Short mmCIF file of C-alpha atoms and ligand atoms in Angstrom, two decimals:
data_model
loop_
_atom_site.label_atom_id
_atom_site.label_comp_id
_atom_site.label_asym_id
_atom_site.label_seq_id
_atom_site.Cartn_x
_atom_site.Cartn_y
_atom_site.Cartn_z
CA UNK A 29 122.17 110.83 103.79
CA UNK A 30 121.81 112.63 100.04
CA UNK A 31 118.89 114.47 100.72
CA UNK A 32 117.26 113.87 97.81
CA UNK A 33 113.68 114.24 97.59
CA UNK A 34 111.60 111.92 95.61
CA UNK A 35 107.77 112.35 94.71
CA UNK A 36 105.94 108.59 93.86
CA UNK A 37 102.99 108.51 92.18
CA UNK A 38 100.87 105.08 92.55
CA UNK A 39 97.52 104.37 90.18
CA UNK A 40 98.17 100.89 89.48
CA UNK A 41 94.41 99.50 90.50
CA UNK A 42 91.84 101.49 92.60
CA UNK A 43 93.58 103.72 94.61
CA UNK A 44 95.01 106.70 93.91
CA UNK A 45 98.13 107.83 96.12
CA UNK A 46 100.96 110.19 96.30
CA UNK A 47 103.91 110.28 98.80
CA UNK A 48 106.85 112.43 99.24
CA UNK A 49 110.24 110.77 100.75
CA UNK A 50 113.67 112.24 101.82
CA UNK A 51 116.17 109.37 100.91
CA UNK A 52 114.11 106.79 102.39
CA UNK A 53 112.58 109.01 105.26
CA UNK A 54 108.51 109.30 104.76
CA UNK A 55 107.12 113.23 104.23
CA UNK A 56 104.38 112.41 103.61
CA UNK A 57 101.83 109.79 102.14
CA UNK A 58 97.96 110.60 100.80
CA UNK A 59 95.63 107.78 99.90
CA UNK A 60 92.31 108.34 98.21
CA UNK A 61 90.63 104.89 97.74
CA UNK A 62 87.94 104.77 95.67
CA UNK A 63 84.36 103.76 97.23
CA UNK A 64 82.65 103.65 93.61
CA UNK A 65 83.55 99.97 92.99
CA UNK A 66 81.82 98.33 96.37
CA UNK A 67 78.63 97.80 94.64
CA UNK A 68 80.18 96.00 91.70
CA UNK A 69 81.74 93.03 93.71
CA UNK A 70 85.15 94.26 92.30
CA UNK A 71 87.38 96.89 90.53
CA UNK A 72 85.63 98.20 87.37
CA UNK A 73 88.02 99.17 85.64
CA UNK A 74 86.76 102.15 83.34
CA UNK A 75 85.41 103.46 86.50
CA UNK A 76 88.97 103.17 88.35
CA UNK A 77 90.93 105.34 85.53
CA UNK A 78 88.26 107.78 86.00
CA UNK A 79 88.32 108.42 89.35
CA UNK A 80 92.32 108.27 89.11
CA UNK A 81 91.93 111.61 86.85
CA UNK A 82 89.62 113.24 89.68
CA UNK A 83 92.15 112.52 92.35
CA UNK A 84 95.25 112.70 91.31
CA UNK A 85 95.86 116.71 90.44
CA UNK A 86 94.71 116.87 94.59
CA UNK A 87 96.34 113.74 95.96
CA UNK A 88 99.72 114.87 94.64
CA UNK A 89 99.29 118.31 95.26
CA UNK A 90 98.22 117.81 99.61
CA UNK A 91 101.51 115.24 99.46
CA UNK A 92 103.56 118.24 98.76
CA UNK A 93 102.18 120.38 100.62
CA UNK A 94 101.98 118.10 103.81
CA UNK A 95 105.46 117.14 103.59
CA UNK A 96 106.49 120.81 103.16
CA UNK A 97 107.84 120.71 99.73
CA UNK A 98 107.32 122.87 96.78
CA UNK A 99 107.73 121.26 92.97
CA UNK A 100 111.10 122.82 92.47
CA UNK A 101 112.58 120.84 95.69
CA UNK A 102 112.01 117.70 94.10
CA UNK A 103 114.42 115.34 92.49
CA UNK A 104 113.25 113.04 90.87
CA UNK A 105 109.54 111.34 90.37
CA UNK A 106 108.45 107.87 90.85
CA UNK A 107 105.70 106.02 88.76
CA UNK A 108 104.41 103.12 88.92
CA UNK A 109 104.90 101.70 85.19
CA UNK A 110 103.08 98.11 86.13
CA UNK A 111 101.58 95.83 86.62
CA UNK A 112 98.06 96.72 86.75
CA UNK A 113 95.27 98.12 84.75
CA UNK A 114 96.25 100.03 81.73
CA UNK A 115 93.78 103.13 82.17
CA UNK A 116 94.68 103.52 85.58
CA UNK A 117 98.70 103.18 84.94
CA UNK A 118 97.73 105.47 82.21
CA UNK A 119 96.32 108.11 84.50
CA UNK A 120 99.56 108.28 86.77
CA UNK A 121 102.20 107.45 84.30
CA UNK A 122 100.70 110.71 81.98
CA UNK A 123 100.48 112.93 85.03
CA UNK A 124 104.05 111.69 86.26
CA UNK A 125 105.32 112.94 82.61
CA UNK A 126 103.83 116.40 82.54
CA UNK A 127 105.16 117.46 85.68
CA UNK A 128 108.50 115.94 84.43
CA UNK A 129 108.20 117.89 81.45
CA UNK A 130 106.85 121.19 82.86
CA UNK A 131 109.15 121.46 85.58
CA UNK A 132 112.33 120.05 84.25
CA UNK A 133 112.35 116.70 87.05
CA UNK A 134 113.86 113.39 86.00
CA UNK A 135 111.39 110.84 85.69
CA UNK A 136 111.97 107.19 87.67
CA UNK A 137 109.63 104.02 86.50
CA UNK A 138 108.82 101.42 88.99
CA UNK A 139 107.46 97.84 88.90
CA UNK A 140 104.61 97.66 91.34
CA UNK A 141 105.39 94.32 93.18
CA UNK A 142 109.14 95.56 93.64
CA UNK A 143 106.97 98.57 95.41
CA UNK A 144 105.51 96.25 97.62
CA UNK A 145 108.63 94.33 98.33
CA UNK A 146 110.60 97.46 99.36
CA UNK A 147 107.89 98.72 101.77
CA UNK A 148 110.27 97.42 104.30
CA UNK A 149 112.78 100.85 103.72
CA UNK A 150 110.18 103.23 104.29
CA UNK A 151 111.51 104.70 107.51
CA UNK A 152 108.86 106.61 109.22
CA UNK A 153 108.97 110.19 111.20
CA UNK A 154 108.87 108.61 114.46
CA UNK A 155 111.89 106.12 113.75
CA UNK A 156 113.07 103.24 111.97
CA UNK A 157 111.78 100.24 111.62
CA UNK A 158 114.46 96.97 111.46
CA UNK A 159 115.72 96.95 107.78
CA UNK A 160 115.66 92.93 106.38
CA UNK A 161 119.41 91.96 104.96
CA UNK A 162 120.10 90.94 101.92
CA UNK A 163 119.34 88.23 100.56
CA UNK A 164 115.83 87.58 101.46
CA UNK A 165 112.89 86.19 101.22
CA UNK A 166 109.59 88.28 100.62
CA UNK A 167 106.33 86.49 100.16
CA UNK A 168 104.15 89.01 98.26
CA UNK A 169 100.83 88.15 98.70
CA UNK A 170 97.86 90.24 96.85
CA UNK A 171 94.94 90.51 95.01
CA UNK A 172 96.96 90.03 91.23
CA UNK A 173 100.02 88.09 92.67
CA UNK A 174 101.35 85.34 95.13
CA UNK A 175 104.88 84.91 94.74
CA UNK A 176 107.78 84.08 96.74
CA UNK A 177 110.36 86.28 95.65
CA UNK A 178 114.47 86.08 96.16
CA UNK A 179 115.66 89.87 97.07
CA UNK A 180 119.68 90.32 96.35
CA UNK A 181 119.37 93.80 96.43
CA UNK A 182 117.07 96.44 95.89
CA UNK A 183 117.25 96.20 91.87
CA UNK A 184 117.95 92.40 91.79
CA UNK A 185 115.01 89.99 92.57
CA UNK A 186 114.10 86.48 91.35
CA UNK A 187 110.90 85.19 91.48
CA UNK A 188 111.06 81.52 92.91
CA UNK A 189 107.64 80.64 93.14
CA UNK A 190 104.46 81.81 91.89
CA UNK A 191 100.70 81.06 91.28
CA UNK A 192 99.67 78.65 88.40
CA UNK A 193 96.43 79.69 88.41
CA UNK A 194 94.50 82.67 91.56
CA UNK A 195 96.11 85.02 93.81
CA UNK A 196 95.83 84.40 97.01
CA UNK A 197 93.82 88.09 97.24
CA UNK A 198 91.68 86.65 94.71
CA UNK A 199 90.71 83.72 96.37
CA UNK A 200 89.53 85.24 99.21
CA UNK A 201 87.73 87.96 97.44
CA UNK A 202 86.18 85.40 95.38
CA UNK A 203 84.77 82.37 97.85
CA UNK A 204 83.52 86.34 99.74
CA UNK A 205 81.71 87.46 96.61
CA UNK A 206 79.42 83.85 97.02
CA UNK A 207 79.19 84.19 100.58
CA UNK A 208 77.17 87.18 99.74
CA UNK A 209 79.99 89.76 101.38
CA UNK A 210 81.06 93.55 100.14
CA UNK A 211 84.16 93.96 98.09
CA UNK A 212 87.24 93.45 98.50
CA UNK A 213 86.12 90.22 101.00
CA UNK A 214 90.16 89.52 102.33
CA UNK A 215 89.40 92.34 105.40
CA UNK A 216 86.05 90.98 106.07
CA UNK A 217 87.01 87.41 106.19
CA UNK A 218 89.88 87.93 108.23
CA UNK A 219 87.34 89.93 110.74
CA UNK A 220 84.54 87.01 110.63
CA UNK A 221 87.28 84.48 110.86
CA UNK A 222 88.44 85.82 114.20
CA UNK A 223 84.97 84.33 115.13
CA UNK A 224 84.84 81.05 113.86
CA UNK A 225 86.55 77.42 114.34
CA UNK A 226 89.15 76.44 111.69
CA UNK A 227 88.81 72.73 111.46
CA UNK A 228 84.67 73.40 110.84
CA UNK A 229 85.42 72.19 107.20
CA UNK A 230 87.43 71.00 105.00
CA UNK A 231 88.22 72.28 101.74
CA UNK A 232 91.09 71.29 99.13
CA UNK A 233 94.87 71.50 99.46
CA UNK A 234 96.54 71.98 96.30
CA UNK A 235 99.38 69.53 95.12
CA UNK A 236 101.96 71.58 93.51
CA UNK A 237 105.74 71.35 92.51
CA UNK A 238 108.44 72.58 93.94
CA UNK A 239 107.29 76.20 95.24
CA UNK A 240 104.78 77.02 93.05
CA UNK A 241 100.92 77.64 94.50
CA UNK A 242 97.76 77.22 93.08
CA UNK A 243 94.57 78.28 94.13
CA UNK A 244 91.83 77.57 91.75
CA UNK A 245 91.18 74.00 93.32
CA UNK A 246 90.44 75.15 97.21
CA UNK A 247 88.01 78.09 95.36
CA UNK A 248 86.33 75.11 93.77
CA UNK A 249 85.87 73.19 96.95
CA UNK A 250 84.57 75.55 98.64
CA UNK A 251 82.44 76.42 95.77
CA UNK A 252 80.98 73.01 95.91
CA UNK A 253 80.61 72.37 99.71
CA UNK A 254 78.25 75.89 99.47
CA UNK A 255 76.48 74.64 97.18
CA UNK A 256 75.57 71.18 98.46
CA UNK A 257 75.47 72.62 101.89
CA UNK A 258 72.63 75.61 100.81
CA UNK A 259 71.08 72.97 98.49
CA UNK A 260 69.84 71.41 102.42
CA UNK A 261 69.88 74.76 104.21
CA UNK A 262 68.65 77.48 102.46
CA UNK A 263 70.25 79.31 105.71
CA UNK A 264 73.68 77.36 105.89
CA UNK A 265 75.91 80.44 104.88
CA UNK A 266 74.11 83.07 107.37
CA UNK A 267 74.52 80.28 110.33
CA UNK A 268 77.92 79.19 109.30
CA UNK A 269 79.70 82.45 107.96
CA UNK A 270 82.56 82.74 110.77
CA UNK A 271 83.29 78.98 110.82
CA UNK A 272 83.51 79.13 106.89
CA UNK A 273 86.24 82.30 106.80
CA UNK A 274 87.74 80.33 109.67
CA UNK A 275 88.20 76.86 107.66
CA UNK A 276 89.26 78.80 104.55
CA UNK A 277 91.68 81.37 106.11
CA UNK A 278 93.39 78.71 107.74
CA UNK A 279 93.85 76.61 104.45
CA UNK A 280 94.83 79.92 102.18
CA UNK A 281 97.57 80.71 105.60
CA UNK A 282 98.55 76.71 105.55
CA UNK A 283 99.42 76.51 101.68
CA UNK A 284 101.12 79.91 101.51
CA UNK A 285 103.36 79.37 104.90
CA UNK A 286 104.80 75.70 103.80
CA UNK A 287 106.25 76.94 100.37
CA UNK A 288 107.56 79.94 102.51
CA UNK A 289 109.19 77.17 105.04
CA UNK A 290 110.38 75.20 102.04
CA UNK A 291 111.61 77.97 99.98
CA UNK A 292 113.76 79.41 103.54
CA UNK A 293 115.18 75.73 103.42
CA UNK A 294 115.72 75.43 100.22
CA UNK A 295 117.49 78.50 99.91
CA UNK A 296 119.15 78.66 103.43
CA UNK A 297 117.57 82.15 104.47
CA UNK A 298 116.09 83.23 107.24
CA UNK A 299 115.45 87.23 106.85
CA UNK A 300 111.67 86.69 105.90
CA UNK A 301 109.46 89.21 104.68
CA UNK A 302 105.67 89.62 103.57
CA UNK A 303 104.01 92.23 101.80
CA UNK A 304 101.17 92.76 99.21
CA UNK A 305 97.62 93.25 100.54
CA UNK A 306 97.01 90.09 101.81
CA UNK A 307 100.11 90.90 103.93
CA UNK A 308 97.34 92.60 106.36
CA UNK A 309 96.04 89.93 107.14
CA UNK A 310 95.89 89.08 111.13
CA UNK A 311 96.03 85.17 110.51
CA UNK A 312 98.99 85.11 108.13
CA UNK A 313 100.80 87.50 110.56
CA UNK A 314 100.07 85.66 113.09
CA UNK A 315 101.62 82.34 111.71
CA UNK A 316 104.19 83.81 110.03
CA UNK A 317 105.72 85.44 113.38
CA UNK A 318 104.97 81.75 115.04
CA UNK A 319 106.79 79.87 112.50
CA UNK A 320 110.04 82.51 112.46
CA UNK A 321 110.28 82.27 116.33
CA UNK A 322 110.20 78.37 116.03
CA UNK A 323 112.99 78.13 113.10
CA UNK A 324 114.94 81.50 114.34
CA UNK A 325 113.90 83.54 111.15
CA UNK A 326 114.14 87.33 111.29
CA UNK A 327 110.66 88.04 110.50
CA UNK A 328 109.26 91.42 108.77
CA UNK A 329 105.56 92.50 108.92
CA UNK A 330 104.94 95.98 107.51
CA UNK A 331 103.13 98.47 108.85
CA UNK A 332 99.59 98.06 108.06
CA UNK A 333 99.19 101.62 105.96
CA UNK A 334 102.32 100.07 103.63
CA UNK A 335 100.25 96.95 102.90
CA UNK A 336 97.96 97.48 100.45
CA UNK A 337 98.65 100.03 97.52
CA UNK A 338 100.45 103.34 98.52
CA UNK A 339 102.81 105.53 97.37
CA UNK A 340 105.35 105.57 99.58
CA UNK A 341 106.37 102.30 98.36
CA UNK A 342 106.61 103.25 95.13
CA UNK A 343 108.57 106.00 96.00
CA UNK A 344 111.26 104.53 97.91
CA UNK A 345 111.96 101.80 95.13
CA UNK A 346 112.44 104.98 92.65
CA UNK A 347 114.55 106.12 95.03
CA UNK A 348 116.91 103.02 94.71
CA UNK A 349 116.91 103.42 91.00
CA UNK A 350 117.66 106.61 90.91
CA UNK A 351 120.63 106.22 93.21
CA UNK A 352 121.58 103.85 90.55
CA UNK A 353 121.23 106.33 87.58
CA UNK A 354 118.20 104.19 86.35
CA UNK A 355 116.11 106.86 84.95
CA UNK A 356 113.39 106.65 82.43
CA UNK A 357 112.55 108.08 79.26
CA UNK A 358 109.38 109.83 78.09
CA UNK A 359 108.10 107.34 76.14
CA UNK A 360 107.77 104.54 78.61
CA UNK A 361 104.52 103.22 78.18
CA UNK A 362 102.39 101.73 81.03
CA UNK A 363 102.67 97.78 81.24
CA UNK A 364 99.48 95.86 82.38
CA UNK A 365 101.58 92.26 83.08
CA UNK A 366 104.19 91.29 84.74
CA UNK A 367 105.99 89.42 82.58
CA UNK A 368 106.54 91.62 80.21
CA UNK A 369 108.47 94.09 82.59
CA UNK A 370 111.98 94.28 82.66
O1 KG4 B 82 98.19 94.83 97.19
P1 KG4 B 82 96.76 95.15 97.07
O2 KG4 B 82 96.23 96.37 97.77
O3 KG4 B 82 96.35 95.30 95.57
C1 KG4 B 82 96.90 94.51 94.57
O4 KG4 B 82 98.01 94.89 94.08
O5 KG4 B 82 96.26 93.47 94.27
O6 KG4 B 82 95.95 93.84 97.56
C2 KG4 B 82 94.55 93.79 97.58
C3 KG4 B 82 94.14 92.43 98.13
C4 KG4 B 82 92.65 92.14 98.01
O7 KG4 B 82 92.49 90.83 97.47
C5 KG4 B 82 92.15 92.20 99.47
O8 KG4 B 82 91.04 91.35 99.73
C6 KG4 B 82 93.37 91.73 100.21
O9 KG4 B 82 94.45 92.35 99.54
N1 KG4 B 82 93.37 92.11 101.64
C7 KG4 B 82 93.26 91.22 102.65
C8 KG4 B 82 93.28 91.97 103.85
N2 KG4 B 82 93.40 93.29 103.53
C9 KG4 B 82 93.46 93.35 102.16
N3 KG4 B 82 93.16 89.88 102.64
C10 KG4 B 82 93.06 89.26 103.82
N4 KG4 B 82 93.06 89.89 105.02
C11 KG4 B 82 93.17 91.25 105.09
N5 KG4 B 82 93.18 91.85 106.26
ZN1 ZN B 83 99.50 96.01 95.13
#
């Protein structure tokens, strides 16, 4: 234990969060999600940085005062640098600066999806959860990103397969959008499909190399069957809404779980762990756990408030870099892709 007290900051799409950890022990973690973008059918994102500059002077400010800790206490702060939208990275990276600046505190960048992958070392006040070893596996599954990513450590990470095309978040929040359902549709469909029968319909696996996914061709067929199907019944979607989230859940859960079994084979590892939004998801869980107990993986599901965008994520991978001495300069610049991050 260093006691060393880290502040994250997280503004990467539409909510706005701070969290304060003690080496990897949570404080304290304050969400404010932004309700503004429901009645656009998705994240607007002029409206997002916006809201980001009305929260985030109070969202960092009730972190530190719910975990107990005044500005001076704190070591260093974590930002998320990117992925994401520019003017919302741009609202937390700024903040995260000035209260470097005016307060003297090293400043720590953070890739987002390494955020989301580390979730797993947030230990919480009432005790810690099992820890996956190095190496593993972490399928990171959300609304910008499906990858299956190799962990070595918690700085070294390989990407091994990705999406050529959607997100599996995306997907889902798309075939919702045409189904007539609120934004963001993974939560709803996951509710509906709880209600429904699976093998209803069938919609289009994707035929991919090696373990990449791709998306864009099951969003298409289910596109198409909607359309034929309303073009008979102006009332098919009403009448067949649970059956539909059913038959799709179960094909977005089939194509993401047999690159994870093939990557774990591939790669001989059997610490599996999932994380991104999507990661809430009670069908993916479900199969996930089901597939571990059959081929003895050690399976990790996070805790559902470390699944979709939070801070406490964020700051436990500063908190890694900072152990290493990885700190960042005032000039770093928020970075909207992937790619381009180092
Ligand atoms: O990680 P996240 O909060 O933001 C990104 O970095 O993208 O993920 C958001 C995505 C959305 O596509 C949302 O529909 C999906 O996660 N999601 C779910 C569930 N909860 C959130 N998808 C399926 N089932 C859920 N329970
Ligand atoms: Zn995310």
């Amino acid at each position: 234990m260093e006691n060393i007290i880290i502040l994250g900051i997280e503004s990467s799409c539409d909510d706005t969060s701070a969290a304060v950890l003690r080496d990897t022990s949570l404080l304290s973690s304050v969400i404010a999600s932004q309700a503004v973008h429901e009645k656009y059918g998705g994240v607007i994102p002029e409206l997002a940085s916006r809201a980001h500059q009305q929260n985030i002077v109070p969202v960092v400010d009730t972190a530190l005062k719910e975990a107990g800790i005044t500005i001076d206490k704190v070591d260093a702060i974590a930002f998320t640098r990117g992925p994401g939208l520019l003017g919302s990275l741009m609202v937390g990276t700024s903040f995260a600066k000035g209260l470097s600046i005016a307060n003297n505190i090293p400043l720590v960048e953070v890739n987002h999806l390494h955020g989301h992958i580390l979730s797993h070392f947030v230990d919480l006040p009432d005790g810690e959860l099992p820890h996956p070893s190095y190496p593993f596996l972490c399928l990171l599954v959300s609304g910008g990103h499906t990858q299956i990513v190799k962990v070595d450590s918690p700085q070294t990470m390989s990407i091994i397969g990705t999406t050529i095309d959607d997100a599996a978040g995306e997907a889902l929040d798309k075939c919702a959008k045409v189904m007539g359902l609120p934004y963001p549709g993974g939560p709803i469909i996951d509710r509906l499909a709880k209600e429904g029968d699976s093998s209803a319909f069938n919609f289009a696996k994707p035929r991919v190399e090696g373990l990449n996914y791709s998306f864009s061709g099951l969003k298409t067929s289910f596109l198409y069957t909607l359309r034929d199907c309303v073009a008979e019944d102006a009332d098919f979607i009403e009448k067949n809404k649970c059956d539909l989230c059913a038959s799709l859940l179960d094909t977005v859960v089939d194509i993401l779980v047999s690159k994870l079994i093939k990557a774990a084979k591939q790669y001989g590892i059997r610490d599996i762990a999932l994380g991104g939004g999507v990661s809430a998801n009670s069908a993916l869980r479900a199969r996930i756990q089901a597939e571990g107990d059959k081929r003895h993986w050690r399976v990790f599901l996070p805790e559902l408030k470390f699944t979709t965008d939070n801070a406490a994520m964020i700051a436990v991978a500063g908190y890694y870099r900072y152990l290493s001495g990885e700190l960042s300069s005032l000039d770093a610049a928020p970075i909207a892709r992937y790619e381009e991050m180092i």
